[in-house]
Coordinates of C-alpha atoms in Angstrom, one line a residue:
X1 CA 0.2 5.0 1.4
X2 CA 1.8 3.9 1.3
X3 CA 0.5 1.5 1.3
X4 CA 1.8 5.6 0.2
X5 CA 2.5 3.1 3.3
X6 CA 4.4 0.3 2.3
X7 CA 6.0 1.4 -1.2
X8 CA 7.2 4.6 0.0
X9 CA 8.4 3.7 3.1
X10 CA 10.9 1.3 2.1
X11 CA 12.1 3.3 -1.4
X12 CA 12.7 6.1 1.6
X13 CA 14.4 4.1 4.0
X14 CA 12.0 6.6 0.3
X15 CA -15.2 17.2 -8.0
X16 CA -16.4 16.5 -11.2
X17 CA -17.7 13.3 -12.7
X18 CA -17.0 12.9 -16.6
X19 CA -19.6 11.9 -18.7
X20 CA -18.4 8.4 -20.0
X21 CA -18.9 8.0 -23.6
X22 CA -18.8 3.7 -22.8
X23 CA -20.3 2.9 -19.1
X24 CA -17.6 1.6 -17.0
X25 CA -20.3 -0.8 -15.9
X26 CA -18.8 -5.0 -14.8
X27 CA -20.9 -6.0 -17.9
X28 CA -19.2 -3.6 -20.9
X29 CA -16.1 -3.7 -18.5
X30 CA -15.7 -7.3 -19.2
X31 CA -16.1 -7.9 -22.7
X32 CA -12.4 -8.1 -23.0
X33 CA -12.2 -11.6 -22.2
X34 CA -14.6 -12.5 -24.1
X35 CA -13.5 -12.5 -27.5
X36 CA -9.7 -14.6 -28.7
X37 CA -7.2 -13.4 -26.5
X38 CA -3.7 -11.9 -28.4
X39 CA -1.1 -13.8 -28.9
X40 CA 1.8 -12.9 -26.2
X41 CA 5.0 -12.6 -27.1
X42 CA 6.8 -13.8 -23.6
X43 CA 10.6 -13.3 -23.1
X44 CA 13.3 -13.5 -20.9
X45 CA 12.9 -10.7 -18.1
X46 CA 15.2 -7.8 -17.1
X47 CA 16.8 -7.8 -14.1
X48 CA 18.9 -9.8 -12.1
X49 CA 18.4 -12.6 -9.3
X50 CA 15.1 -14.0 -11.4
X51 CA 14.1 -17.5 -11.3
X52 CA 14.8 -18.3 -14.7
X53 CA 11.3 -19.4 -15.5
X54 CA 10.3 -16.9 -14.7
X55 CA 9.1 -14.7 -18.1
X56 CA 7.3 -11.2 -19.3
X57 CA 5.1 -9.8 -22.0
X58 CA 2.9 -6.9 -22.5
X59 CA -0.1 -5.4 -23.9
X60 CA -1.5 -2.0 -24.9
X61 CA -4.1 -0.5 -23.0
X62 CA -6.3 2.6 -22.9
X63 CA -5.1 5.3 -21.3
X64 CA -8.2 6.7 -20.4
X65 CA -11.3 3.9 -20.8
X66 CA -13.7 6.2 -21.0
X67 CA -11.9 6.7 -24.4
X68 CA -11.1 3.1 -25.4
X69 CA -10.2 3.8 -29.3
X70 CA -7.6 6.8 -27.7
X71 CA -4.0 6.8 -26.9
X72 CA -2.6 3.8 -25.7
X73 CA -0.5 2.7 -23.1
X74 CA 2.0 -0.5 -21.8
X75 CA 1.7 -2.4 -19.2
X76 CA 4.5 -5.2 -18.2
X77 CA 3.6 -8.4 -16.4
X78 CA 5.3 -11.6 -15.9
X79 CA 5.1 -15.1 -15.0
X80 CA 6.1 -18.5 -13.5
X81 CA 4.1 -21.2 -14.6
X82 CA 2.2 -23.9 -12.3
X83 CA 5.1 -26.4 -10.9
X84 CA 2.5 -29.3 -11.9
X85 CA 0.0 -28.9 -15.1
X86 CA -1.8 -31.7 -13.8
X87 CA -2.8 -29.7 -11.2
X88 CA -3.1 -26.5 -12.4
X89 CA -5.8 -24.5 -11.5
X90 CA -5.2 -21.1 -13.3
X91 CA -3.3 -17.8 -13.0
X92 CA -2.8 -16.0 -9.2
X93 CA -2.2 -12.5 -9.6
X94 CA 0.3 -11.1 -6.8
X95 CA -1.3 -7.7 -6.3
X96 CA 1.3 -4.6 -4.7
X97 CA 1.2 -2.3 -2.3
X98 CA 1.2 1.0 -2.7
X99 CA 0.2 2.8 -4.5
X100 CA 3.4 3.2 -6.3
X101 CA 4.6 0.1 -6.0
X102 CA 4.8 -3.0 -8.4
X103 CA 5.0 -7.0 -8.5
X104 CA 6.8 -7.7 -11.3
X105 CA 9.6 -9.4 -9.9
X106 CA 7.6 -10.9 -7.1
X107 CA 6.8 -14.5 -8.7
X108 CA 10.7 -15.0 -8.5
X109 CA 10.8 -13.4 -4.5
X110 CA 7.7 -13.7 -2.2
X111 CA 5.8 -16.1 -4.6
X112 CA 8.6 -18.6 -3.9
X113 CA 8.0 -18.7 -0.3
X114 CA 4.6 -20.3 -1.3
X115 CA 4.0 -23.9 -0.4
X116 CA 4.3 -26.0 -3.1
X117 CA 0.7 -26.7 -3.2
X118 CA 0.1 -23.6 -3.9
X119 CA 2.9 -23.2 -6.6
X120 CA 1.7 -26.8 -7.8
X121 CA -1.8 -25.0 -8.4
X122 CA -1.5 -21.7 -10.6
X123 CA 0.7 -19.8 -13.0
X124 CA 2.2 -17.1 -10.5
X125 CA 1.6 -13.5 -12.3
X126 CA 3.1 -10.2 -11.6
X127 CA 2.9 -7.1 -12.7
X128 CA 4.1 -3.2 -13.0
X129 CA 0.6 -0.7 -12.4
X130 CA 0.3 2.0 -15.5
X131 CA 3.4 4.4 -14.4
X132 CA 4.9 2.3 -12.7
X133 CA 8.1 0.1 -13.5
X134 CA 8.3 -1.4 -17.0
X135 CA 5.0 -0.2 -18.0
X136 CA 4.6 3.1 -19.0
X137 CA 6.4 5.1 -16.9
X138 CA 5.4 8.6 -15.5
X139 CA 7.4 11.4 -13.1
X140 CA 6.8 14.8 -11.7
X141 CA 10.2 15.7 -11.8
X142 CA 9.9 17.0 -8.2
X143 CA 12.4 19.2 -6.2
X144 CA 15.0 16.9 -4.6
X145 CA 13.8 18.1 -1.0
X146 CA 10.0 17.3 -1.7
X147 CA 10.9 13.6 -2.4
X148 CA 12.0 13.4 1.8
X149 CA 9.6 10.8 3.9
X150 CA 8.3 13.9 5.6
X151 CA 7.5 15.6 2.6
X152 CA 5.6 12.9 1.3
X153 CA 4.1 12.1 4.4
X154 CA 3.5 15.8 5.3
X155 CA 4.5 16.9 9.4
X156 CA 3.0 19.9 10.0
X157 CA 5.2 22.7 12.2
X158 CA 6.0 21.8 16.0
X159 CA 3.5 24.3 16.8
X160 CA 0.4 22.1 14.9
X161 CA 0.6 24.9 12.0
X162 CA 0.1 23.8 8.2
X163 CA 0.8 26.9 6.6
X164 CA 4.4 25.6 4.8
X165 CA 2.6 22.1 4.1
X166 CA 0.3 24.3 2.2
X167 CA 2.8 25.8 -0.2
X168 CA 4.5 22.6 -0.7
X169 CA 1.6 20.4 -1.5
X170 CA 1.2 23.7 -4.0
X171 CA 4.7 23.4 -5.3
X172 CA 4.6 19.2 -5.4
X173 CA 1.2 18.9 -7.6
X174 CA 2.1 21.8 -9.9
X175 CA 5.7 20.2 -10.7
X176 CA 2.9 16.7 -11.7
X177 CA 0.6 19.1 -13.7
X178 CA 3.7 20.6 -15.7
X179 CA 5.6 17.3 -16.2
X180 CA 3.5 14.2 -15.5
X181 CA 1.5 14.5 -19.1
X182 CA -1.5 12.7 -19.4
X183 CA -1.3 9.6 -18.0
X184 CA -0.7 11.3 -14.4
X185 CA -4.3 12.1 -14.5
X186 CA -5.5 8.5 -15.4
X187 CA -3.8 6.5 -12.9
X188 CA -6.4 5.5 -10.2
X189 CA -7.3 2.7 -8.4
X190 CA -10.5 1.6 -10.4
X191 CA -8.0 1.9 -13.6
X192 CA -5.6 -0.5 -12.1
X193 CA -8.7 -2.9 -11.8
X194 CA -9.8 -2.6 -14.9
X195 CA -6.2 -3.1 -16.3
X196 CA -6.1 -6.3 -14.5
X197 CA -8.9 -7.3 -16.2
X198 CA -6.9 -7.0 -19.8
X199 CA -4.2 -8.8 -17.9
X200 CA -6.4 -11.7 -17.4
X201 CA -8.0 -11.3 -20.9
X202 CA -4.6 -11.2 -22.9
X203 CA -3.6 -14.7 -20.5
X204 CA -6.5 -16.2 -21.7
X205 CA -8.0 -16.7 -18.2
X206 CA -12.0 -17.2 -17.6
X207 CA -11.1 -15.9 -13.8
X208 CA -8.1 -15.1 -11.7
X209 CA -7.3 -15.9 -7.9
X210 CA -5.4 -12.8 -6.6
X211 CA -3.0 -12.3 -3.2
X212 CA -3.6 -8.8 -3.1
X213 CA -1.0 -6.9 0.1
X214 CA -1.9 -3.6 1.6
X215 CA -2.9 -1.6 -1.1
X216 CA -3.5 -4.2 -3.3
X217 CA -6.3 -5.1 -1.1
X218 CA -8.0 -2.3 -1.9
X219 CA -7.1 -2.6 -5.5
X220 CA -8.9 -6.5 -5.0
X221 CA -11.7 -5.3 -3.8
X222 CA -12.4 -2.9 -6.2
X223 CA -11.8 -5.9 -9.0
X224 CA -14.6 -7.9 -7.0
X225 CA -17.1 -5.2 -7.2
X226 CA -16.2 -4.5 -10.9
X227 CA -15.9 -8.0 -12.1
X228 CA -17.2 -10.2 -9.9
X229 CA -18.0 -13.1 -12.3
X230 CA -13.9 -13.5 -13.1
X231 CA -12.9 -13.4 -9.2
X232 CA -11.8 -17.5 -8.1
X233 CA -9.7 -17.3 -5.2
X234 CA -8.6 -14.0 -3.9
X235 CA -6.6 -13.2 -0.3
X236 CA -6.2 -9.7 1.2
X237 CA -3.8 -9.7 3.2
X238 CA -3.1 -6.2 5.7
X239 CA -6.5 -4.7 4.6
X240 CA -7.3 -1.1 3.9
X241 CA -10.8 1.0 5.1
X242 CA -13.2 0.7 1.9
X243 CA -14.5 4.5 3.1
X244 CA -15.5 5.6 -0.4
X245 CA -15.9 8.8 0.6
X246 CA -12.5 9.6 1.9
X247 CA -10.5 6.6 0.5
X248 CA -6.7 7.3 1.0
X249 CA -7.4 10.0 3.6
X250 CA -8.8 7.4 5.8
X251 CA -5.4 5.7 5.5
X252 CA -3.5 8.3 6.3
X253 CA -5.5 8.5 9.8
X254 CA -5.0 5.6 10.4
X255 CA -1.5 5.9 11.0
X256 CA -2.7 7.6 14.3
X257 CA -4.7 4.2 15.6
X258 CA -1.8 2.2 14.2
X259 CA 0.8 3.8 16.0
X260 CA -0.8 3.3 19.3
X261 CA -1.5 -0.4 18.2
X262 CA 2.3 -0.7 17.7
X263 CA 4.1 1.7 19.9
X264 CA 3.3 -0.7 23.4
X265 CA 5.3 -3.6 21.8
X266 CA 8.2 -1.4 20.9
X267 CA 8.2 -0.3 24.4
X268 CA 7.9 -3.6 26.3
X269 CA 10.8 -4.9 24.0
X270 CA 12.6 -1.6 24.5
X271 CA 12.2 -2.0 28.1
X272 CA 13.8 -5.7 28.8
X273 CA 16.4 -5.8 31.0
X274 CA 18.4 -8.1 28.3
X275 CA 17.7 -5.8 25.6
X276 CA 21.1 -4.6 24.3
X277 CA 19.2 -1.6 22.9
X278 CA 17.2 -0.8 26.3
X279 CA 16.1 2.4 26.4
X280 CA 14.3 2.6 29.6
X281 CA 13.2 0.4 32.8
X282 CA 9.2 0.1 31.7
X283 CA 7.4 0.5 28.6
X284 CA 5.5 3.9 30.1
X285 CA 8.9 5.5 30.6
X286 CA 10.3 4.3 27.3
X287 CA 7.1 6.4 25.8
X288 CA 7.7 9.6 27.7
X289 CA 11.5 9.3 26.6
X290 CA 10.2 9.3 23.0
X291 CA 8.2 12.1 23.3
X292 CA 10.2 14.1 25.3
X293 CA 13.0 13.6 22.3
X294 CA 11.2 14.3 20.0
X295 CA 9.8 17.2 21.2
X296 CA 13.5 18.3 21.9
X297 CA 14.5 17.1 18.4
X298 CA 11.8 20.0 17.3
X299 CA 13.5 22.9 19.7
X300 CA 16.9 22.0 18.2
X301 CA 17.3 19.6 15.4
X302 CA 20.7 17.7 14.9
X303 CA 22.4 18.2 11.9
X304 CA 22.3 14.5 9.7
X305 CA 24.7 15.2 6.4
X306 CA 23.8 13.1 3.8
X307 CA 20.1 12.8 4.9
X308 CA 17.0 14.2 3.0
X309 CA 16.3 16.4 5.2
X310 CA 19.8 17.5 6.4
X311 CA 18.9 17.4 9.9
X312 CA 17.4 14.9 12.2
X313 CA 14.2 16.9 14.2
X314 CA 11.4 15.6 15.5
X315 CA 9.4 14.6 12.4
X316 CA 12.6 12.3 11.3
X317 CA 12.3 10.7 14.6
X318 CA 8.0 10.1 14.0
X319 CA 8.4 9.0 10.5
X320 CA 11.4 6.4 11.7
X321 CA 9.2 5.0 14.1
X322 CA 6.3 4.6 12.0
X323 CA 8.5 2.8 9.0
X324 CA 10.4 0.8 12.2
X325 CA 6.6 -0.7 13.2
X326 CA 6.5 -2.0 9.7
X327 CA 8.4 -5.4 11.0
X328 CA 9.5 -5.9 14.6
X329 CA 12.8 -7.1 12.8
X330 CA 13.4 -3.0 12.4
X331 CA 12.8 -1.9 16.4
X332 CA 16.9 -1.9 17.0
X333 CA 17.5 0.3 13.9
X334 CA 14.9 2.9 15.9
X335 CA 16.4 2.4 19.2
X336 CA 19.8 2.9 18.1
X337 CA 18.7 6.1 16.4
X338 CA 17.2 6.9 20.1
X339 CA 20.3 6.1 22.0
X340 CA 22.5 8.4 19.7
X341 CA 20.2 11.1 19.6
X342 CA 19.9 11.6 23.2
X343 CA 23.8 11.8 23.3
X344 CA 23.3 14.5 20.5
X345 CA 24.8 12.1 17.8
X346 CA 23.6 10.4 14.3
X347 CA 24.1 7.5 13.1
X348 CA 25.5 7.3 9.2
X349 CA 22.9 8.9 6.9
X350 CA 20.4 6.3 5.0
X351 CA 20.8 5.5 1.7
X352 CA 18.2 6.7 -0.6
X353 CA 17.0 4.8 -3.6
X354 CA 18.4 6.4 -7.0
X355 CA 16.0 9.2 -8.0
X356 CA 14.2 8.1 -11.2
X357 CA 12.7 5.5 -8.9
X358 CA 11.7 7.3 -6.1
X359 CA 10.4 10.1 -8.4
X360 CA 8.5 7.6 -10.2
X361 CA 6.9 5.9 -6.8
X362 CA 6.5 9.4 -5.7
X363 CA 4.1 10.2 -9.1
X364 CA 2.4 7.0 -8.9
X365 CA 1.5 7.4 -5.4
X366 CA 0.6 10.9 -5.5
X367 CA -1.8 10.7 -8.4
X368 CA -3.7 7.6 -7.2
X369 CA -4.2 9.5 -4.2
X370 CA -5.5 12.4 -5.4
X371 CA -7.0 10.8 -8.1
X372 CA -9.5 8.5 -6.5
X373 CA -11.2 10.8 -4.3
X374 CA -11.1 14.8 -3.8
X375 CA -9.5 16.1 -0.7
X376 CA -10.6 19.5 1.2
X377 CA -8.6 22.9 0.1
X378 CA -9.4 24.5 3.3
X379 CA -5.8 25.3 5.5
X380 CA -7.7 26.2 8.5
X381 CA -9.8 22.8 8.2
X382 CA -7.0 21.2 7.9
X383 CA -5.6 22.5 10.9
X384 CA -8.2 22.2 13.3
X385 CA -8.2 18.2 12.2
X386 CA -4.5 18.7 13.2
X387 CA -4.9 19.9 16.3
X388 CA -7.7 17.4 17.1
X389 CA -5.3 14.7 16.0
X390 CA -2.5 16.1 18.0
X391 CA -4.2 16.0 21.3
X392 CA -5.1 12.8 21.3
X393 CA -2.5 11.3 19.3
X394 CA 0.9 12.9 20.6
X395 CA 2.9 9.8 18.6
X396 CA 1.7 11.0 15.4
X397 CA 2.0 14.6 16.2
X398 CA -1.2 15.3 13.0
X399 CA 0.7 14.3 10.7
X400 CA -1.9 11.5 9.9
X401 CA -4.7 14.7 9.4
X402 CA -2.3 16.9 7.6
X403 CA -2.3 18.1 4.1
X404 CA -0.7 16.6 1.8
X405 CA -0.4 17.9 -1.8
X406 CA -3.7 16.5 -2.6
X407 CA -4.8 19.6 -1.2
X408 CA -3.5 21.1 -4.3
X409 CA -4.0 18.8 -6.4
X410 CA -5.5 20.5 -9.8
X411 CA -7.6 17.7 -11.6
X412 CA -11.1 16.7 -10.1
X413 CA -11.0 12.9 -9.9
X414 CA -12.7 11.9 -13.2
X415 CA -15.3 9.2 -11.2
X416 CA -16.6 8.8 -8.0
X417 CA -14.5 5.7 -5.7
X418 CA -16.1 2.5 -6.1
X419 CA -18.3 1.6 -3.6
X420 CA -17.3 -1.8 -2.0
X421 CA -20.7 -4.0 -1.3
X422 CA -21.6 -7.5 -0.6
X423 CA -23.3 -8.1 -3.6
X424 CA -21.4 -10.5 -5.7
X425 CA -19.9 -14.5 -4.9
X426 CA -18.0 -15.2 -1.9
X427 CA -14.5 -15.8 -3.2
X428 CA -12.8 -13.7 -0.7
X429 CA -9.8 -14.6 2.3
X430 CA -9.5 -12.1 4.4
X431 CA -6.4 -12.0 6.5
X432 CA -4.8 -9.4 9.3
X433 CA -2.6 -8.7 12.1
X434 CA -3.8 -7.7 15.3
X435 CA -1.3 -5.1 15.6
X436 CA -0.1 -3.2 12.4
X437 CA 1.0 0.3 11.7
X438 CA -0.5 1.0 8.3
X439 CA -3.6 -1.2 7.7
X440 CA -5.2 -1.3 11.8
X441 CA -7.3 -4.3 12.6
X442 CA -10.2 -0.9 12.7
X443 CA -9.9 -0.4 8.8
X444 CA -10.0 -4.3 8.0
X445 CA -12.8 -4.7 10.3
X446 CA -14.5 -1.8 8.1
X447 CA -14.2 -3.7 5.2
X448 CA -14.7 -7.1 6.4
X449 CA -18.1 -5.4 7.3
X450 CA -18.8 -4.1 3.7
X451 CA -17.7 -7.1 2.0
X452 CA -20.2 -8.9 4.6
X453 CA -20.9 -12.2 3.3
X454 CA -18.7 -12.0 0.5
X455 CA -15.3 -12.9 2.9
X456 CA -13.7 -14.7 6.3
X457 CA -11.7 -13.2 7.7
X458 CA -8.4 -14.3 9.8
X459 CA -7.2 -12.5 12.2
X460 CA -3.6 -13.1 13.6
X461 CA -2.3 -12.7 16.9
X462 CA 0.8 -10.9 15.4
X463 CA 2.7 -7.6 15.2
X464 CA 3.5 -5.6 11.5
X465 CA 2.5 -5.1 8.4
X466 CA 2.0 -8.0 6.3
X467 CA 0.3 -11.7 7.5
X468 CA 0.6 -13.9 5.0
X469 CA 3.8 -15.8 5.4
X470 CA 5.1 -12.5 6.9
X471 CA 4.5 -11.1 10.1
X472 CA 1.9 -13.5 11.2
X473 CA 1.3 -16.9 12.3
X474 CA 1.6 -20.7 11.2
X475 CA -2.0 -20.7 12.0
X476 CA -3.0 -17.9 9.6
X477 CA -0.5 -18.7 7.1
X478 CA -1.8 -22.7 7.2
X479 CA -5.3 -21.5 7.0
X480 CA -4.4 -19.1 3.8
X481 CA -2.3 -21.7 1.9
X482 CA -5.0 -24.2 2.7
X483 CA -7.4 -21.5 0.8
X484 CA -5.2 -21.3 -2.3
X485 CA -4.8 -24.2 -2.7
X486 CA -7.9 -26.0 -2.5
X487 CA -10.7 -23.0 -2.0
X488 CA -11.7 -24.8 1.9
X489 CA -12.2 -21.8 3.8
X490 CA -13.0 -21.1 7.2
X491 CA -17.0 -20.9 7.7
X492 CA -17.0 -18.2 9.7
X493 CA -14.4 -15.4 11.2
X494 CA -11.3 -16.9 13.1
X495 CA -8.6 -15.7 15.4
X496 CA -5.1 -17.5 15.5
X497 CA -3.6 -16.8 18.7

């Protein structure tokens, strides 16, 4: 997302409602921080290339709130405290992508690239999400072929058929039934908010500002509609559709929208006559160059040793575009992989991230997914969305319909998906690129329009995934930082050009 999106993409490169014995309700969900928060026991952190002020604890947490005196489980989080005390405002929570991905290195990496202001103003927190990282970690102990991009981001069959994808999202949530124990049926998105809020409680923080990326802004905005009263400052940044009804599904479809975005820039820079990497004399021929190779690429795959899969076919060629429009940075990597294809070539296989961590992303991802919301079981449904998908969107090829193992998936999700509103204080940022792959400017409009007047929302002239101090703009990234770091914010919607 993956986003399965983001987390997955570069590890590859990786209904029943239960009767809640407390209500999950942002009064009884809060009480945490109100009583003496524990006493942490900070240490050095694991791993190399850390800022060396950088420092982690942890807490236990309920597996499953709706049994808060049951089984427990860890979650790791770390921090770098304000640069100035004088100034310091109070704890910014760097929020993942994902889902399956974590933050807990990211006050020593991205949160660095923050102005100093900013740095000046708040203890910079990360963190690893239940089964993820250093918390309590969780695996399905998948087949080594099901952990390939296009397994995980399901193709269906050149001829639109989803019959295989079937059996495999059969084969891929029965291997997180048999090994992902417990825990792989209380990772959700409304969990990760609500073990934020013990984050905040064991820090000893009244509220917490957030920079929540992809994902996380879905994750942010589920924190605002749960505990409103403890949100301060909080940025999403490459925003996801709120749908509560479909959730994740609707991210998945919007790979078809954000691959049109995208595709016109990777032409036109494909296209220039100083392009070392030109592929064709103007962007509409560079487009019917791609699809006519892929579609050949389907007839008669190249074999690709060291690959997962072993071949390069047409789906290798859709999913390396997609992860390509990520950053512009990444277009010559996908036309080189163009230029040797059409002489019936490869370049040298990717390297894949070592398996515990890629079958841990994959078990995170997977049971946020088909945790938060339940997915259709129908194969013929699924196909005529497919084949509605495929006509209009011949990049994508309905893979953004498809079923993925959710379809399988064999535990109802134990709530309903919060519903994000604009009821609640107006604390929220709101920034997006005009053109990106994973989060389209259509799905942040969606929930710029359910937050209502709870945000602003920035919107950046720019290409890719990720705005803030990314992909976007010094416009954007001025009128963010200026945010942060003293709460002025826009008074109504902007675009930086």
């Amino acid at each position: 997302m993956t986003k399965i999106k983001r987390n997955a993409a570069l590890l590859a490169a990786s209904a029943a409602l239960l009767s809640l014995a407390v209500p999950l309700t942002t009064a009884s969900a809060s009480t945490a921080g109100d009583a003496r928060p524990p006493s942490l026991d900070w240490a050095k952190c694991e791993g190399t290339g850390l800022d060396p002020r950088q420092e982690c604890a942890s807490i236990e947490v309920p597996m499953d709130y709706a049994d808060p005196h049951g089984k427990k489980i860890t979650l790791a989080f770390s921090r770098i405290p304000a640069e100035n005390p004088k100034t310091r405002r109070g704890a910014l929570f760097m929020i993942p992508g994902g889902p399956g991905g974590g933050s807990l290195d990211q006050p020593s990496g991205k949160g660095q690239k923050l102005p100093q202001e900013v740095r000046d103003t708040y203890d910079l927190i990360g963190f690893d999400p239940r089964g993820y990282g250093r918390s309590t970690p969780v695996s399905c102990g998948m087949e080594q072929g099901d952990l390939a991009r296009t397994k995980l981001l399901p193709w269906p069959a050149p001829d639109g058929s989803v019959t295989q994808n079937m059996a495999t999202a059969r084969r891929m949530s029965e291997a997180c039934a048999r090994n992902g124990g417990q825990l792989i049926r209380h990772i959700s998105t409304a969990n990760e908010a609500r073990d934020l809020d013990r984050i905040r409680a064991a820090l000893g923080e009244r509220k917490i500002s957030a920079w929540g990326v992809s994902y996380g802004t879905y994750v942010g905005a589920v924190y605002n509609e749960l505990f409103p009263h403890r949100t301060d400052r909080f940025v999403l940044d490459s925003n996801d559709n709120p749908d509560h009804e479909r959730v994740e599904r609707a991210w998945l479809a919007a790979y078809e929208v954000g691959a049109e975005d995208n595709f016109p820039e990777f032409a036109k820079w494909a296209s220039r006559p100083d392009n070392p990497q030109r592929l064709a004399g103007t962007p509409a021929e560079v487009r019917r160059l791609f699809l006519r190779l892929a579609a050949r690429l389907d007839r008669a795959p190249l074999p690709w040793p060291g690959a997962n899969p072993e071949e390069l076919n047409g789906d290798v060629l859709r999913q390396t575009m997609l992860d390509s429009f990520y950053d512009p940075d990444n277009y010559p990597a996908l036309a080189k992989l163009i230029l040797a294809a059409q002489q019936g070539t490869v370049p040298p296989a990717p390297q894949a991230p070592p398996e515990p961590a890629l079958q841990n992303v994959t078990a995170v991802s997977a049971a946020t997914l088909c945790n938060d919301v339940a997915w259709p079981r129908s194969a013929a449904g699924y196909e005529k969305e497919v084949a509605e998908s495929r006509a209009k969107f011949p990049l994508t090829a309905g893979m953004p319909r498809n079923a993925s193992m959710c379809a399988a998936w064999p535990y109802p999700p134990a709530e309903p998906a919060v519903r994000i509103t604009d009821r609640g204080p107006s604390t929220v940022l709101m920034v997006q690129n005009r053109r990106d792959v994973a989060t389209p400017l259509s799905g942040a409009r969606k929930l710029r329009e359910a937050l209502g007047r709870r945000t602003v929302m920035v919107t950046v002239n720019s290409t890719g995934h990720d705005a803030y101090l990314a992909n976007g703009n010094a416009c954007g990234d001025r009128t963010v930082s200026r945010f942060l770091a003293t709460g002025k914010r826009p008074r109504r919607d902007v675009v930086c050009g």
